[in-house]
Amino acid sequence: MIGVSDAAAAQFRGPQRTLHPKAETADRVVVPTGIPSETTFLTTETKVNAMNGAGTALSSFSRVGLWSDGKGFVAVAKTGKETAGPMAGAERQVMGATQAGDDLVWIETPSTDLAFLDWSLRTAKSDGSKTRELAHSQILKGDARPLTVTGGTYPVVIGEWVYWAASVAITADPDPGTAEDWEFNILRTKLSEKSKVETVARNAVMPAVAGRDLVYAARQSETSDSYEIHRMAVSGDGSDEILIRGTVSGTSDIVDLAASESYVAWGVRSPEVGEEGWSRKSLPGQIFAMDLATEEVSTVVTADEVGSANLSLTKTGVLWGNGSGNGDPTEYYLNMPTHKLFSLAKNQGHSAVAGDPAHDTVMWAKGTDAKTHRSLWHVAELETSS
């Protein structure tokens, strides 16, 4: 078991550099969101002040694209407006994106609500051609809206299929507070051609890619005292193997999951303690990482609670920060071959670090841009031999 106090300062191969992506106009900002290669970054462009005056809705579109030092920001597509349901007419923003070869795939949403998520799954070629919608969230009766899911709704691509997790209403008029009215499933549809949306796994969330297989987390119900991490051979015979079975208690839960051909990592939030209200908090959580070749699991006890969508993988290890939390601001790298923990930087209020399983070049947030008031991102290749 590893404690965060064991972390040594990370070393890098070559110099660190700071990214300076620029938007075309002063009222917009380009934000890196992923690093599919050592030199190219997934990015979104949004309005600097993206909310309306009341703080209840988005005031402008956003654009998804790629950024590099040589080409700058190259927009691939612009978000649209919601077309139906209670949010009809509202602007949408990019929530999660990925790149698979020449295809960009992303989720966009008009929602600014933590409880509900209307979504549109879209794709385009990297040159901006063939932009189209692949799937859309359910349009429900009256003012009913789809719920959010643990770990978030974001796309992953395996072969010719796109996978994502979403809430699915199983009654005509679902109640947000009635568990029996909802399923939380992993869905898929084909990337290159029009096809129906298929259900891949029920009571399943947080899809991730391990080679040509799908990895996901499953809980039978919110009251279940255990969780499972599965590996499904979606590109083969469809067999579904349980990699890990873990236990939870009280308000603890598995809240994050990432995978690659070599590793699976997941975060478990510990139970909350204290009286109801602002003083109530979670105990320090745990980050687990499994080497798929040896099935050996490393465990890191964090300094505070574990959140969602903070885990990322590199070729040799696991990355995480605590997101926008006010706790431990450190951005970490766990070297899986050496079982050593390293810290990259500290960034209070936006502790974030990202990588890609194809390489060991990482990007991390540190400091704030004086003009846009957004985090500054830095890039370097990790030294992995120590």
XYZ file of C-alpha atoms in Angstrom:
386
model
C 0.000 0.000 0.000
C 1.312 3.432 -0.977
C 0.568 6.740 0.748
C 0.666 10.089 -1.040
C 3.313 11.199 1.447
C 5.631 8.720 -0.310
C 5.512 10.720 -3.568
C 8.829 12.009 -4.926
C 9.174 14.822 -7.451
C 8.610 13.593 -11.020
C 11.529 13.761 -13.442
C 11.220 14.522 -17.149
C 13.073 13.660 -20.331
C 13.853 16.997 -21.875
C 12.439 20.429 -21.063
C 8.937 21.282 -19.909
C 6.943 23.713 -22.034
C 3.813 25.756 -21.488
C 0.959 25.613 -23.989
C -0.335 28.925 -25.318
C -3.392 28.091 -27.454
C -5.140 31.220 -28.719
C -8.696 31.789 -29.888
C -9.513 33.970 -32.893
C -11.245 36.625 -30.779
C -10.591 38.036 -27.307
C -13.962 36.920 -25.930
C -13.225 33.232 -26.528
C -10.707 30.773 -25.076
C -9.157 27.494 -26.287
C -8.848 24.822 -23.588
C -6.812 21.583 -23.996
C -8.787 18.493 -22.934
C -6.691 15.542 -24.123
C -3.314 14.525 -25.534
C -3.757 11.807 -28.212
C -0.163 12.296 -29.428
C 3.004 13.960 -28.166
C 2.392 17.058 -30.300
C -1.374 17.285 -30.888
C -4.032 18.142 -28.324
C -7.790 17.678 -28.247
C -9.255 21.090 -27.481
C -12.497 22.955 -27.074
C -13.087 26.624 -27.787
C -15.692 28.399 -25.691
C -16.776 31.881 -24.764
C -14.734 33.265 -21.855
C -17.956 33.879 -19.927
C -19.986 30.941 -21.176
C -23.028 31.381 -18.907
C -25.872 33.819 -19.317
C -26.350 36.702 -16.887
C -28.572 34.632 -14.612
C -26.057 31.783 -14.523
C -28.719 29.278 -15.592
C -27.898 28.512 -19.241
C -25.113 28.641 -21.803
C -24.859 31.889 -23.734
C -22.892 30.697 -26.755
C -21.798 27.710 -28.809
C -18.471 25.944 -28.363
C -16.201 24.300 -30.925
C -14.255 21.046 -30.760
C -10.961 20.681 -32.570
C -7.225 20.015 -32.484
C -4.361 22.259 -31.452
C -0.637 22.038 -32.143
C 2.280 24.464 -31.978
C 2.605 24.496 -35.749
C -1.046 24.872 -36.788
C -2.627 26.467 -33.741
C -6.310 25.721 -33.104
C -8.048 23.966 -35.991
C -11.788 23.816 -35.395
C -13.459 20.598 -36.510
C -17.088 21.282 -35.615
C -19.384 23.691 -33.768
C -21.929 22.611 -31.199
C -25.582 23.001 -32.058
C -28.709 23.861 -30.098
C -30.943 21.354 -28.369
C -33.748 20.366 -30.737
C -36.460 18.896 -28.487
C -37.609 18.409 -24.907
C -37.524 20.901 -22.015
C -34.132 22.269 -23.149
C -35.162 22.874 -26.780
C -33.405 25.910 -28.241
C -30.633 25.965 -25.637
C -26.983 26.205 -26.664
C -24.865 23.102 -26.124
C -21.257 22.688 -24.964
C -18.697 19.909 -25.499
C -18.515 17.642 -22.457
C -16.197 14.808 -23.488
C -14.252 14.039 -26.668
C -11.926 11.406 -28.086
C -9.985 10.839 -31.289
C -9.809 7.529 -33.155
C -7.631 7.790 -36.238
C -9.142 10.473 -38.468
C -12.419 10.567 -36.518
C -13.304 12.890 -33.641
C -16.200 11.796 -31.442
C -17.729 13.906 -28.704
C -20.689 14.410 -26.394
C -22.337 17.811 -26.290
C -25.011 18.960 -23.860
C -27.145 22.004 -23.005
C -27.195 20.972 -19.354
C -25.590 23.040 -16.607
C -27.354 20.947 -13.959
C -25.529 18.369 -11.831
C -28.582 16.093 -11.657
C -29.762 15.975 -15.292
C -27.990 15.388 -18.586
C -29.501 15.818 -22.046
C -26.814 14.720 -24.529
C -26.023 14.422 -28.214
C -23.315 12.039 -29.456
C -21.612 13.483 -32.548
C -18.710 12.771 -34.886
C -16.708 14.419 -37.663
C -13.552 13.829 -39.646
C -10.526 15.825 -38.486
C -10.869 18.101 -41.528
C -14.424 19.022 -40.456
C -16.206 16.890 -43.041
C -18.953 14.337 -42.402
C -20.222 16.000 -39.217
C -23.312 14.186 -37.960
C -25.231 13.042 -34.903
C -24.823 9.387 -33.949
C -27.324 9.264 -31.076
C -29.362 11.471 -28.750
C -30.680 11.140 -25.208
C -34.291 10.108 -24.698
C -36.978 12.760 -25.167
C -39.242 12.146 -22.193
C -42.750 13.298 -21.342
C -43.390 16.791 -20.045
C -40.479 18.319 -18.174
C -38.762 14.995 -17.406
C -35.063 14.855 -18.313
C -32.420 12.100 -18.349
C -30.356 11.689 -15.183
C -26.581 11.891 -14.922
C -24.577 8.697 -14.412
C -21.694 7.894 -12.080
C -18.429 8.672 -13.821
C -20.066 10.748 -16.552
C -21.229 10.318 -20.149
C -18.330 10.355 -22.615
C -17.440 8.370 -25.763
C -14.879 5.592 -26.205
C -14.163 3.951 -29.550
C -13.378 0.266 -30.114
C -13.092 -0.783 -33.741
C -16.158 0.429 -35.645
C -18.238 1.038 -32.514
C -18.681 3.983 -30.139
C -19.556 3.173 -26.519
C -20.927 5.437 -23.779
C -22.883 5.259 -20.504
C -26.262 6.906 -20.031
C -29.391 6.801 -17.926
C -32.331 5.082 -19.615
C -35.910 5.684 -18.451
C -37.874 2.430 -18.426
C -41.276 4.029 -17.782
C -43.185 6.551 -19.871
C -43.210 9.161 -17.115
C -40.122 8.560 -14.932
C -39.624 10.069 -11.495
C -36.040 11.273 -10.920
C -36.177 10.017 -7.337
C -37.556 6.537 -8.070
C -34.787 4.016 -8.756
C -37.195 1.544 -10.360
C -37.911 4.046 -13.177
C -34.323 4.032 -14.439
C -31.509 1.900 -15.738
C -27.903 3.052 -16.083
C -26.488 1.256 -19.081
C -23.587 1.149 -21.482
C -24.779 1.711 -25.037
C -23.123 1.553 -28.435
C -23.663 2.479 -32.070
C -21.563 2.233 -35.216
C -19.164 5.052 -35.986
C -18.958 4.882 -39.759
C -22.565 4.219 -40.713
C -26.080 4.817 -39.454
C -27.186 2.117 -37.037
C -29.487 1.514 -34.104
C -28.327 2.120 -30.552
C -27.648 -1.178 -28.778
C -27.495 -1.951 -25.059
C -24.182 -3.624 -24.242
C -24.422 -3.928 -20.449
C -27.085 -3.029 -17.883
C -26.358 -1.506 -14.480
C -22.989 -0.573 -15.963
C -21.063 2.702 -16.187
C -17.624 4.191 -16.939
C -16.694 2.453 -20.221
C -12.977 2.207 -21.013
C -10.813 0.519 -23.639
C -8.328 -2.300 -23.000
C -6.873 -3.230 -26.378
C -9.895 -4.395 -28.382
C -11.970 -5.084 -25.268
C -14.457 -3.026 -23.270
C -13.837 -2.487 -19.561
C -16.638 -1.183 -17.357
C -17.860 -0.937 -13.759
C -21.083 -2.579 -12.566
C -23.273 -2.412 -9.466
C -26.543 -4.274 -9.196
C -28.200 -1.431 -7.266
C -27.419 1.670 -5.240
C -27.864 -0.398 -2.059
C -25.488 -3.167 -3.160
C -22.416 -3.647 -0.936
C -20.126 -4.600 -3.821
C -18.974 -3.473 -7.253
C -17.433 -5.329 -10.172
C -15.032 -4.363 -12.935
C -15.673 -6.351 -16.112
C -13.705 -6.963 -19.297
C -15.910 -7.810 -22.273
C -14.528 -9.183 -25.537
C -16.690 -6.932 -27.731
C -14.395 -7.453 -30.725
C -14.377 -11.222 -30.237
C -16.818 -13.748 -28.854
C -18.538 -11.316 -26.474
C -17.399 -13.147 -23.355
C -17.640 -11.084 -20.159
C -14.975 -11.629 -17.485
C -15.012 -10.165 -13.961
C -11.569 -8.686 -13.332
C -12.197 -7.318 -9.852
C -14.927 -7.596 -7.239
C -14.722 -4.982 -4.489
C -16.796 -4.011 -1.479
C -18.340 -0.675 -0.503
C -20.179 0.527 2.571
C -22.404 3.462 3.424
C -21.853 6.248 0.899
C -18.623 4.793 -0.513
C -18.639 3.851 -4.200
C -16.472 3.262 -7.234
C -16.442 6.653 -8.971
C -13.707 6.558 -11.626
C -12.243 4.059 -14.094
C -9.547 4.110 -16.772
C -8.011 1.310 -18.821
C -5.416 0.471 -21.441
C -4.001 -2.669 -23.015
C -1.656 -2.979 -20.016
C -3.462 -1.554 -16.981
C -6.824 -0.902 -15.348
C -7.108 1.836 -12.710
C -10.098 2.820 -10.603
C -10.964 5.199 -7.790
C -13.131 4.373 -4.770
C -14.682 7.102 -2.639
C -14.742 6.381 1.096
C -17.843 6.809 3.292
C -18.858 10.297 4.390
C -18.577 11.280 8.038
C -19.994 14.093 10.137
C -23.383 15.715 10.381
C -25.465 16.549 7.320
C -24.519 19.810 5.641
C -21.333 21.561 4.587
C -19.335 20.005 7.428
C -19.985 16.483 6.136
C -17.017 15.088 4.202
C -15.570 11.875 2.823
C -12.674 10.044 4.377
C -9.497 9.618 2.265
C -10.230 7.429 -0.730
C -8.211 4.878 -2.633
C -6.748 4.606 -6.126
C -6.267 1.029 -7.336
C -4.246 -0.047 -10.391
C -4.045 -3.552 -11.856
C -1.328 -4.847 -14.159
C -3.348 -6.946 -16.603
C -0.369 -9.190 -17.408
C 0.343 -10.189 -13.790
C -3.018 -9.302 -12.167
C -1.033 -7.561 -9.417
C -2.901 -4.624 -7.853
C -1.234 -1.517 -6.431
C -3.144 0.597 -3.902
C -2.652 4.296 -3.155
C -4.385 5.886 -0.157
C -5.237 9.463 -1.153
C -5.093 12.535 1.055
C -8.804 13.295 0.664
C -11.898 12.116 -1.188
C -11.722 10.637 -4.676
C -13.793 12.248 -7.439
C -14.937 11.265 -10.923
C -13.244 11.748 -14.300
C -9.813 12.464 -12.818
C -7.942 9.261 -13.750
C -5.806 8.969 -16.871
C -3.223 6.459 -18.114
C 0.138 6.686 -19.836
C 2.209 3.955 -21.438
C 3.786 3.149 -18.068
C 1.423 4.307 -15.370
C -1.520 6.105 -13.823
C -2.199 9.859 -13.499
C -4.673 11.741 -11.324
C -5.472 14.980 -9.546
C -8.466 15.937 -7.402
C -10.125 18.096 -10.068
C -11.806 21.252 -8.791
C -11.811 20.148 -5.168
C -10.349 22.201 -2.334
C -8.341 19.336 -0.823
C -4.969 17.938 -1.894
C -3.907 20.003 -4.949
C -1.134 17.595 -6.023
C -1.067 15.991 -9.487
C 0.270 12.427 -9.289
C 1.941 9.785 -11.474
C 2.121 6.143 -10.315
C 4.849 4.267 -12.217
C 3.446 0.757 -12.563
C 6.690 -1.162 -13.377
C 8.519 0.340 -10.360
C 5.480 0.798 -8.035
C 6.765 4.286 -7.168
C 4.589 7.377 -6.754
C 5.594 10.808 -8.084
C 4.151 14.327 -7.930
C 4.181 16.607 -10.981
C 2.883 19.860 -9.486
C 0.324 21.404 -7.151
C -2.556 23.486 -8.490
C -5.212 24.458 -5.958
C -8.744 24.612 -7.374
C -7.913 22.770 -10.610
C -5.675 19.778 -9.939
C -5.636 18.003 -13.313
C -3.198 15.890 -15.313
C -3.789 13.912 -18.518
C -1.955 11.364 -20.640
C -2.547 8.682 -23.231
C -1.689 4.948 -23.171
C 0.231 5.316 -26.446
C 3.075 7.365 -24.911
C 4.481 8.929 -21.726
C 4.099 12.598 -22.662
C 1.706 14.223 -20.189
C 0.049 17.581 -19.679
C -0.801 19.121 -16.336
C -2.416 22.294 -15.013
C -0.335 24.798 -13.050
C -1.019 28.495 -12.587
C -3.556 30.782 -14.272
C -3.508 32.808 -17.478
C -3.807 36.495 -16.555
C -6.079 37.314 -19.515
C -8.463 34.343 -19.656
C -8.289 33.352 -15.964
C -8.097 29.724 -17.111
C -5.472 27.212 -16.021
C -2.120 27.168 -17.794
C -1.195 23.762 -19.200
C 2.333 22.396 -19.306
C 3.729 19.442 -21.284
C 6.740 17.138 -20.936
C 7.748 13.510 -21.366
C 7.992 11.597 -18.111
C 11.230 9.929 -17.062
C 9.972 6.393 -16.429
C 13.132 4.454 -15.540
C 13.356 5.591 -11.902
